[in-house]
CSV table of C-alpha atoms and ligand atoms in Angstrom, one decimal:
chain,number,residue,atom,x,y,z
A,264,UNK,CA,121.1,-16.7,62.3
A,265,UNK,CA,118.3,-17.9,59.7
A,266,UNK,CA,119.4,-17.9,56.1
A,267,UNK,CA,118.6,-15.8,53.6
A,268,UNK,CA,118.9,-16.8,49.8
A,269,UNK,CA,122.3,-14.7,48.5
A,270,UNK,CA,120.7,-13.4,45.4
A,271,UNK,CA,117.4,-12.2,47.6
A,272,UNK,CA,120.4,-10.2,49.7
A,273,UNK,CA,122.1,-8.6,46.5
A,274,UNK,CA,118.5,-7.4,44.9
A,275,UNK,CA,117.8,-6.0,48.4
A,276,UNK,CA,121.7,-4.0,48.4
A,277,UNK,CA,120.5,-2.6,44.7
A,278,UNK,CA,117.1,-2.1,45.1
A,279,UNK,CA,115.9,1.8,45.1
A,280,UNK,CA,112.6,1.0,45.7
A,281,UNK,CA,110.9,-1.7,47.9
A,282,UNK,CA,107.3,-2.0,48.4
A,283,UNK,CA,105.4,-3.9,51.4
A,284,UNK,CA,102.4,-4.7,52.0
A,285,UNK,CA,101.4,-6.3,54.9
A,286,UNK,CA,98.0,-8.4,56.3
A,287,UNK,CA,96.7,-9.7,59.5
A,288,UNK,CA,99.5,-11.7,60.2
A,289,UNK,CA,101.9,-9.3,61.0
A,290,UNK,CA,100.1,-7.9,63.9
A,291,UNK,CA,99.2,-11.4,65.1
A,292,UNK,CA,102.1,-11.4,67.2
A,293,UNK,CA,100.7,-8.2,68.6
A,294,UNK,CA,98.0,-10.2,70.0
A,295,UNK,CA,95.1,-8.9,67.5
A,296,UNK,CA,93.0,-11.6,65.6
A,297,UNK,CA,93.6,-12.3,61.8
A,298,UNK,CA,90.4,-12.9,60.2
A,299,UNK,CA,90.6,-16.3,58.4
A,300,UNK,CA,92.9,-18.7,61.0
A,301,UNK,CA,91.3,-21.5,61.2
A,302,UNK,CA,90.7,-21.7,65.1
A,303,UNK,CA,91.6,-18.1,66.2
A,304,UNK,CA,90.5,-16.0,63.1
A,305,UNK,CA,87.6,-13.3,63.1
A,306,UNK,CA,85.5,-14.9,60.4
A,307,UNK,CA,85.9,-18.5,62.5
A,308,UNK,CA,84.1,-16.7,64.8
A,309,UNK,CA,81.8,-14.2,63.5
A,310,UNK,CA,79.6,-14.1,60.0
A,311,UNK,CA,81.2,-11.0,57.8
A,312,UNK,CA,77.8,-10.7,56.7
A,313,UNK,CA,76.6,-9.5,59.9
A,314,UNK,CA,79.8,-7.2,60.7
A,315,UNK,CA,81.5,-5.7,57.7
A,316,UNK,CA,79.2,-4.8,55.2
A,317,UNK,CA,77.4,-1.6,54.6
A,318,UNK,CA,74.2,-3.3,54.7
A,319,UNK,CA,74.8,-5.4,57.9
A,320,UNK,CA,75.6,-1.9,59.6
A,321,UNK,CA,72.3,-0.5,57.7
A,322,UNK,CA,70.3,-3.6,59.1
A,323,UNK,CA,71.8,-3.6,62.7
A,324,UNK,CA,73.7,-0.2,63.5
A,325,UNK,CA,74.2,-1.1,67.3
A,326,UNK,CA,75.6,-4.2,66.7
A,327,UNK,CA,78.1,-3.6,64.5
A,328,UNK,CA,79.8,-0.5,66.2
A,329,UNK,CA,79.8,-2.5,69.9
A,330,UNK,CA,82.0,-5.1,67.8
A,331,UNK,CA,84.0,-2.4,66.2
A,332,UNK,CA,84.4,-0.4,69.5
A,333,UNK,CA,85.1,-3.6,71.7
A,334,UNK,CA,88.1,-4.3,68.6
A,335,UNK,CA,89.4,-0.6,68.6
A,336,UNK,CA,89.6,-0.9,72.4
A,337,UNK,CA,91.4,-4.1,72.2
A,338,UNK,CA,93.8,-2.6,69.7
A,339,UNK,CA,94.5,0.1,71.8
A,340,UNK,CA,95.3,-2.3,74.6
A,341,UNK,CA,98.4,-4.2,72.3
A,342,UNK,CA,101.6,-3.1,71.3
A,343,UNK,CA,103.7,-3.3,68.1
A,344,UNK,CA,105.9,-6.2,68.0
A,345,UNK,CA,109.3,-6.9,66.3
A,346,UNK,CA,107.7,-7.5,62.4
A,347,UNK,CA,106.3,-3.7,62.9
A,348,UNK,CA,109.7,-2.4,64.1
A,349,UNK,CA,112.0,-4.2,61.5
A,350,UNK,CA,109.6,-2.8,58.7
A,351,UNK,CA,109.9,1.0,60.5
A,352,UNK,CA,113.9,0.1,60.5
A,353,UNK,CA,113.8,-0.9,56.9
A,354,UNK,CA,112.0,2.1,55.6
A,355,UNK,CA,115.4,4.3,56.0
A,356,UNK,CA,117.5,1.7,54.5
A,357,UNK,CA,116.4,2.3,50.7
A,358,UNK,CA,116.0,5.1,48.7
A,359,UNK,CA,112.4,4.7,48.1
A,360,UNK,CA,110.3,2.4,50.5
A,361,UNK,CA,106.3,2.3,50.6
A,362,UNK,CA,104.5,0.4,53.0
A,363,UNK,CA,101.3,-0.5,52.2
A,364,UNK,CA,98.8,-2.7,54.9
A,365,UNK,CA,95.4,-3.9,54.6
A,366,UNK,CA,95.4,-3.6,58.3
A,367,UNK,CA,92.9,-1.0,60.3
A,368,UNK,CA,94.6,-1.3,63.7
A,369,UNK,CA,97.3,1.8,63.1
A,370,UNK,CA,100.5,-0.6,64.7
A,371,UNK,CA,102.5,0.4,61.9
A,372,UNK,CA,102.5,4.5,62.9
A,373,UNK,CA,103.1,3.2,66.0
A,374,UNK,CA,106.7,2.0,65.6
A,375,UNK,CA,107.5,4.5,63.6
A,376,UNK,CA,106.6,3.6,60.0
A,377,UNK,CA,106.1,7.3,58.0
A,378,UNK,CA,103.2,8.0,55.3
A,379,UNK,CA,101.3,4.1,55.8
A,380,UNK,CA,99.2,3.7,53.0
A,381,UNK,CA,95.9,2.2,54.6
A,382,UNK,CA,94.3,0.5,52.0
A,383,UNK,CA,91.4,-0.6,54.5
A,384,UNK,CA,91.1,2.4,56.7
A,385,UNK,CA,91.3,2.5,60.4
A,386,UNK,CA,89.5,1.2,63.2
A,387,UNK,CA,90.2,4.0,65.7
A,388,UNK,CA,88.9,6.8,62.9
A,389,UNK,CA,85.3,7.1,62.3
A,390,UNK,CA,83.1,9.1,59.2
A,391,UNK,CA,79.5,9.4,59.0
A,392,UNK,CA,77.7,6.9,56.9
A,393,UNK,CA,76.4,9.2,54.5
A,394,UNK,CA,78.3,12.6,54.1
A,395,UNK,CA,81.8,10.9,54.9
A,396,UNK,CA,82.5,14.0,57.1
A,397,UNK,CA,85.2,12.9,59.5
A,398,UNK,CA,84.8,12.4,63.4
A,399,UNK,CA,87.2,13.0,65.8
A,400,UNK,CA,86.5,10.8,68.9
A,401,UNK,CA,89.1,9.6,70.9
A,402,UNK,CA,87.8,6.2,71.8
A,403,UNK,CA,84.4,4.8,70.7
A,404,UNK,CA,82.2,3.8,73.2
A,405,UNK,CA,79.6,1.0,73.3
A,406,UNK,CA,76.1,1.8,72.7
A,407,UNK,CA,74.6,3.3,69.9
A,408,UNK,CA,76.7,5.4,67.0
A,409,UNK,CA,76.5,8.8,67.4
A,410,UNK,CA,74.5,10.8,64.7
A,411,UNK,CA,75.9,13.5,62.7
A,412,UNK,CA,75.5,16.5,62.7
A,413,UNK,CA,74.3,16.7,58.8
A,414,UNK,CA,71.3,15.1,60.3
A,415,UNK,CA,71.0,12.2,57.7
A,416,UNK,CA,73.1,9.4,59.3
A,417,UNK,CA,75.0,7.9,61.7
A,418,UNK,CA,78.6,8.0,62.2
A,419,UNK,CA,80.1,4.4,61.5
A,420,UNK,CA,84.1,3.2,61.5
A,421,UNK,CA,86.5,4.4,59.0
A,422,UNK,CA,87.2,1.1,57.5
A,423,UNK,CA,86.5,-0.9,54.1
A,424,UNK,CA,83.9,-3.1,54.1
A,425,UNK,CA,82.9,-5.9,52.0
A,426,UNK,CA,81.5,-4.2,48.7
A,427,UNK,CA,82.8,-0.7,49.2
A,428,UNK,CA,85.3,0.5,47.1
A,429,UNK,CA,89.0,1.5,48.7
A,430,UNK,CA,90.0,4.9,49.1
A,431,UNK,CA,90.7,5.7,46.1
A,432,UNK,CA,94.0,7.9,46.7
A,433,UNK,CA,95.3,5.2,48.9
A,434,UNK,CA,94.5,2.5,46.2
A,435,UNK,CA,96.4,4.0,43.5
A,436,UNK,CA,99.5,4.9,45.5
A,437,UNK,CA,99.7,1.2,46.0
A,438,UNK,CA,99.6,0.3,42.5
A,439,UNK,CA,101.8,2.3,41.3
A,440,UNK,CA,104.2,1.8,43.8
A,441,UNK,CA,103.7,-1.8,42.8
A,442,UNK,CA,104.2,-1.0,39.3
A,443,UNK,CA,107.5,1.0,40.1
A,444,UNK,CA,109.2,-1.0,42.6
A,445,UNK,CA,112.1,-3.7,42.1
A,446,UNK,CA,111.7,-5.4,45.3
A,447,UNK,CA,107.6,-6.3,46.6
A,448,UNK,CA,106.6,-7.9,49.8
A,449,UNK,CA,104.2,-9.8,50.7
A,450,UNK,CA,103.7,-10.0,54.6
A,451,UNK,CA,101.3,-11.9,56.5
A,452,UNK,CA,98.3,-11.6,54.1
A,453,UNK,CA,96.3,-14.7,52.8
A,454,UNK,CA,96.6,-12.9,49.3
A,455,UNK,CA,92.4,-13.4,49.1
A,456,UNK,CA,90.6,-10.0,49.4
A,457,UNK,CA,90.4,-7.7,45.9
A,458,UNK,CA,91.9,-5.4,45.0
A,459,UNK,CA,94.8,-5.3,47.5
A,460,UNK,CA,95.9,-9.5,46.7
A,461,UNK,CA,96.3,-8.3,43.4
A,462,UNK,CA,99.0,-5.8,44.1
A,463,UNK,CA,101.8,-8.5,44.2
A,464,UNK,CA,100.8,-9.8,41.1
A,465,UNK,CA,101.1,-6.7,39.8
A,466,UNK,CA,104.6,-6.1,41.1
A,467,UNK,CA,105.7,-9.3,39.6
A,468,UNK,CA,104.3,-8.3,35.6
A,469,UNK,CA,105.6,-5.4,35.9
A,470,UNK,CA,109.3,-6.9,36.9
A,471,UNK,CA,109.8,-6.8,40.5
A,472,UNK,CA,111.3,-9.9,42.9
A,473,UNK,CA,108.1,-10.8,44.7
A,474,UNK,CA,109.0,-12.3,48.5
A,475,UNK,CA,106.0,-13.9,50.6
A,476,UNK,CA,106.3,-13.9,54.2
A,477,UNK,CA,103.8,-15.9,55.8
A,478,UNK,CA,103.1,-18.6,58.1
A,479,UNK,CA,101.0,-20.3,55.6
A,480,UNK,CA,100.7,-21.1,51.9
A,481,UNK,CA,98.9,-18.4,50.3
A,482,UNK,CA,97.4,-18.4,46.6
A,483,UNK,CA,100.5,-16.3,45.9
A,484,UNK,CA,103.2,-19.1,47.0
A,485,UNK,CA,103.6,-20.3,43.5
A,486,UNK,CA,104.0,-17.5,42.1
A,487,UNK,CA,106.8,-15.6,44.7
A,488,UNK,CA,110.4,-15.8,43.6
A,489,UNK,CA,111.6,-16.0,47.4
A,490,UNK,CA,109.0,-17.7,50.0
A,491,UNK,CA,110.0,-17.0,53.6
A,492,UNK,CA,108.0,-19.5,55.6
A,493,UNK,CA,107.2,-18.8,59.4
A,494,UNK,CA,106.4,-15.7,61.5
A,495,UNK,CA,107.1,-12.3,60.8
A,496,UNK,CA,108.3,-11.1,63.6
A,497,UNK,CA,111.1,-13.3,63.8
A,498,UNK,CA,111.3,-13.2,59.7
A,499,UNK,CA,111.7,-9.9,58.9
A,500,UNK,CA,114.4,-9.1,62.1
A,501,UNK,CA,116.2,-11.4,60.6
A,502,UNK,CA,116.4,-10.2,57.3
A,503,UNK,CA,116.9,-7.2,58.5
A,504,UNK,CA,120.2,-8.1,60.3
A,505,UNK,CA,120.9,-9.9,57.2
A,506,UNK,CA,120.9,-7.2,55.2
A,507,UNK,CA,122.8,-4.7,57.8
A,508,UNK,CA,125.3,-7.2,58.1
A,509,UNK,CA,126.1,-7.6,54.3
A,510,UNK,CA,126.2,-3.4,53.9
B,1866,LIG,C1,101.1,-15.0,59.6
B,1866,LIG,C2,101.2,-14.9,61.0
B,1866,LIG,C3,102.5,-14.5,61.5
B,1866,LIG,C4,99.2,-15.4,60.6
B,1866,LIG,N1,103.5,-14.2,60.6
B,1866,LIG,N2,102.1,-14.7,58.8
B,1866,LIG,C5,87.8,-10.0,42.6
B,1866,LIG,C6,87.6,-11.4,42.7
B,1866,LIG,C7,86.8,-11.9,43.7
B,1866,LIG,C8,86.2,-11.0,44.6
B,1866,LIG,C9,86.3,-9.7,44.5
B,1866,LIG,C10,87.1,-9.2,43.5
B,1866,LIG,N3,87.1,-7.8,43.6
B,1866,LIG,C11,86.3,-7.5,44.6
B,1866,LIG,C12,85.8,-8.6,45.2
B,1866,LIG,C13,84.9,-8.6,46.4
B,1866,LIG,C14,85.7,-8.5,47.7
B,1866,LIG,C15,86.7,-9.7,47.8
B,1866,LIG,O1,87.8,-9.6,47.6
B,1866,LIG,N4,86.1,-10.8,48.2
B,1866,LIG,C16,87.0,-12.0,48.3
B,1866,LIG,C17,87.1,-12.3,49.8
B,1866,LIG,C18,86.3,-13.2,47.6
B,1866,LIG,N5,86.4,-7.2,47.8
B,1866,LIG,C19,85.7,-6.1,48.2
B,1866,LIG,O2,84.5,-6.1,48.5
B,1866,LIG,C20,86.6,-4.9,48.3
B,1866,LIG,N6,85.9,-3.8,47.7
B,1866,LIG,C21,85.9,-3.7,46.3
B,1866,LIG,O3,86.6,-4.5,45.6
B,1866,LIG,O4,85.2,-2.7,45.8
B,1866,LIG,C22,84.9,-2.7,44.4
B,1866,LIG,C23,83.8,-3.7,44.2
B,1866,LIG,C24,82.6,-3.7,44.9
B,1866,LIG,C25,81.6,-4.7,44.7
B,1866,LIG,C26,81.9,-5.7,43.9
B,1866,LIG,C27,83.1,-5.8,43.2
B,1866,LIG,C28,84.1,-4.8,43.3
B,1866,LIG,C29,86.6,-4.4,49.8
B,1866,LIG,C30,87.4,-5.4,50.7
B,1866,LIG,C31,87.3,-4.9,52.1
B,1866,LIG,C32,87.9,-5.9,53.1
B,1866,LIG,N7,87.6,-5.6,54.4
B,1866,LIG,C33,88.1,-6.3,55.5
B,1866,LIG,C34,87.5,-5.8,56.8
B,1866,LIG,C35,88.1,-4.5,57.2
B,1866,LIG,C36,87.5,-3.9,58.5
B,1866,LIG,C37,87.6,-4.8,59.7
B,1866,LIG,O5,88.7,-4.9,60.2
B,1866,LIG,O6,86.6,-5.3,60.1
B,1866,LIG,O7,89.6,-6.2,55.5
B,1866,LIG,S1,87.9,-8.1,55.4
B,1866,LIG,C38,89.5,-8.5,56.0
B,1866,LIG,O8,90.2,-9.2,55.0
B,1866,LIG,C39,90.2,-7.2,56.4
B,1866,LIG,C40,91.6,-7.5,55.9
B,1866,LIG,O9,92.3,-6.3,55.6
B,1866,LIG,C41,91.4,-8.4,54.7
B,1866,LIG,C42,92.5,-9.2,54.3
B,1866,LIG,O10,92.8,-10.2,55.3
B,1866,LIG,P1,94.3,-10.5,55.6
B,1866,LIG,O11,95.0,-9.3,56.2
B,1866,LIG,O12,95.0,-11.2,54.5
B,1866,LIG,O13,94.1,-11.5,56.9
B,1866,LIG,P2,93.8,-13.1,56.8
B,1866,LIG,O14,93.3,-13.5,58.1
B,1866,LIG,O15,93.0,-13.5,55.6
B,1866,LIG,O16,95.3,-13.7,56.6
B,1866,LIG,C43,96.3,-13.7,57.6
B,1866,LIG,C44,97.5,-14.3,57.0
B,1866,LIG,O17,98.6,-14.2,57.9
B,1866,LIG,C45,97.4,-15.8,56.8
B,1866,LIG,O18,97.9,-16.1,55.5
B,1866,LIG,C46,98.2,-16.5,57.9
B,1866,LIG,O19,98.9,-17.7,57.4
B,1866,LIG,C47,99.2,-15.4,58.1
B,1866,LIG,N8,99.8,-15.3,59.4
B,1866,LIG,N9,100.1,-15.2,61.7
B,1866,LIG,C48,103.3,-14.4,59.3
B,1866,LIG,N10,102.8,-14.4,62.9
């Protein structure tokens, strides 16, 4: 069994509220892409200039929803892995628990994680591109985005690009859950893209034990009380039996 620092055990026993937020990483074991791995990442591979900006989608419509549609299809396709189910496991072991994810691809409802704050909205749910009226299509298809029915736009993905602001509910339940908590997170995120990297920081002003969980060094390493290097899905299980076994 891996070992967990004592002390990072005992504030996890005490804690009444522990905040998570989680990146790309933690689905990578899923078999979806992160965006900035060096060989394997989405943005080794594609420009986000062309793909995830409002003025990319204004410039080339077709384009960019045959790349989202072929990446909600994929998504579709993959399962959660252990890192998703350890995080839906830990959500009943604390008397407050808020899981926050940067992720579009909806893995964490799908192992059983309640109320996910989607800071980056979700591939599989689409709004029109000017009124914001939802759509409910059950898959996207390849082609062209179908218009809406207010007759001024297109319907587009419902996720964050580059330049548009976060939705705005989901943005300040994350803060102040970072402000609140004693125990914050950080999973599988390069701890790069505003405003979500600077929830940790956050936490950690505001008094909370700040744990990074990451294959990587992130911009946040220095600052974590507890790094736990290597892959979140065999991480956070074992933390998780950690903890149980210590109850
Ligand atoms: C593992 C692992 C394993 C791998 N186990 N670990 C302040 C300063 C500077 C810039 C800005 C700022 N404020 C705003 C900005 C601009 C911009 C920004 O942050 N730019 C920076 C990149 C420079 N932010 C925005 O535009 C945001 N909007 C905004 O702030 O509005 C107000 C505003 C507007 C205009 C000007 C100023 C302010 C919106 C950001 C939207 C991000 N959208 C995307 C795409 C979503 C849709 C899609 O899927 O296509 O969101 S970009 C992409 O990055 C995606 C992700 O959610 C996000 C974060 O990436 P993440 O999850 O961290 O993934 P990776 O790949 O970066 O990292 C993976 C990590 O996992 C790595 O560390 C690996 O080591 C690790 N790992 N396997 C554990 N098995």
């Amino acid at each position: 069994m891996q070992d967990f620092a004592p002390e990072l055990l005992a504030k996890l026993k005490s804690a009444k509220h522990v905040a998570v937020l989680t990146g790309a990483g933690v689905s990578a074991e899923s078999g979806v892409p992160t965006f900035r791995d060096a060989q394997t990442g989405l943005w080794a591979r594609f420009r986000p200039e062309d793909l995830a900006t409002p003025e990319a989608f204004r410039r080339d419509p077709k384009l960019v929803w045959d790349w989202y549609a072929h990446r909600a299809r994929a998504v579709g396709a993959v399962e959660p892995n252990p890192g998703h189910r350890a995080l839906a496991l830990m959500q009943d072991l604390f008397p407050q628990f808020t899981l926050i994810t940067q992720n579009v691809d909806g893995l964490h409802a799908r192992s059983g994680s309640r109320a996910v704050i989607e800071l980056h909205g979700n591939i599989l749910k689409h709004k029109c591109m000017d009124c914001s009226i939802a759509l409910d299509l059950s898959s996207a298809s390849p082609g062209s985005p179908p218009p809406c029915p207010c007759g001024k736009s297109s319907y587009r993905p419902d996720v964050v690009w580059f330049g548009e602001n976060l939705p705005l509910a989901a943005l300040d339940e994350a803060k102040i859950a970072a402000a609140a908590c004693d125990v914050f997170f950080c999973v599988g995120t390069s701890t790069v893209v505003y405003p979500a990297a600077e929830l940790p920081f956050s936490a950690r002003r505001h008094g909370a034990a700040v744990v990074e969980v990451n294959r990587d060094e992130t911009p946040l390493t220095a600052e974590a009380d507890y790094v736990l290097r290597g892959a979140s899905g065999e991480i956070l299980p074992a933390l998780l039996d950690a903890m149980q076994a210590k109850a």
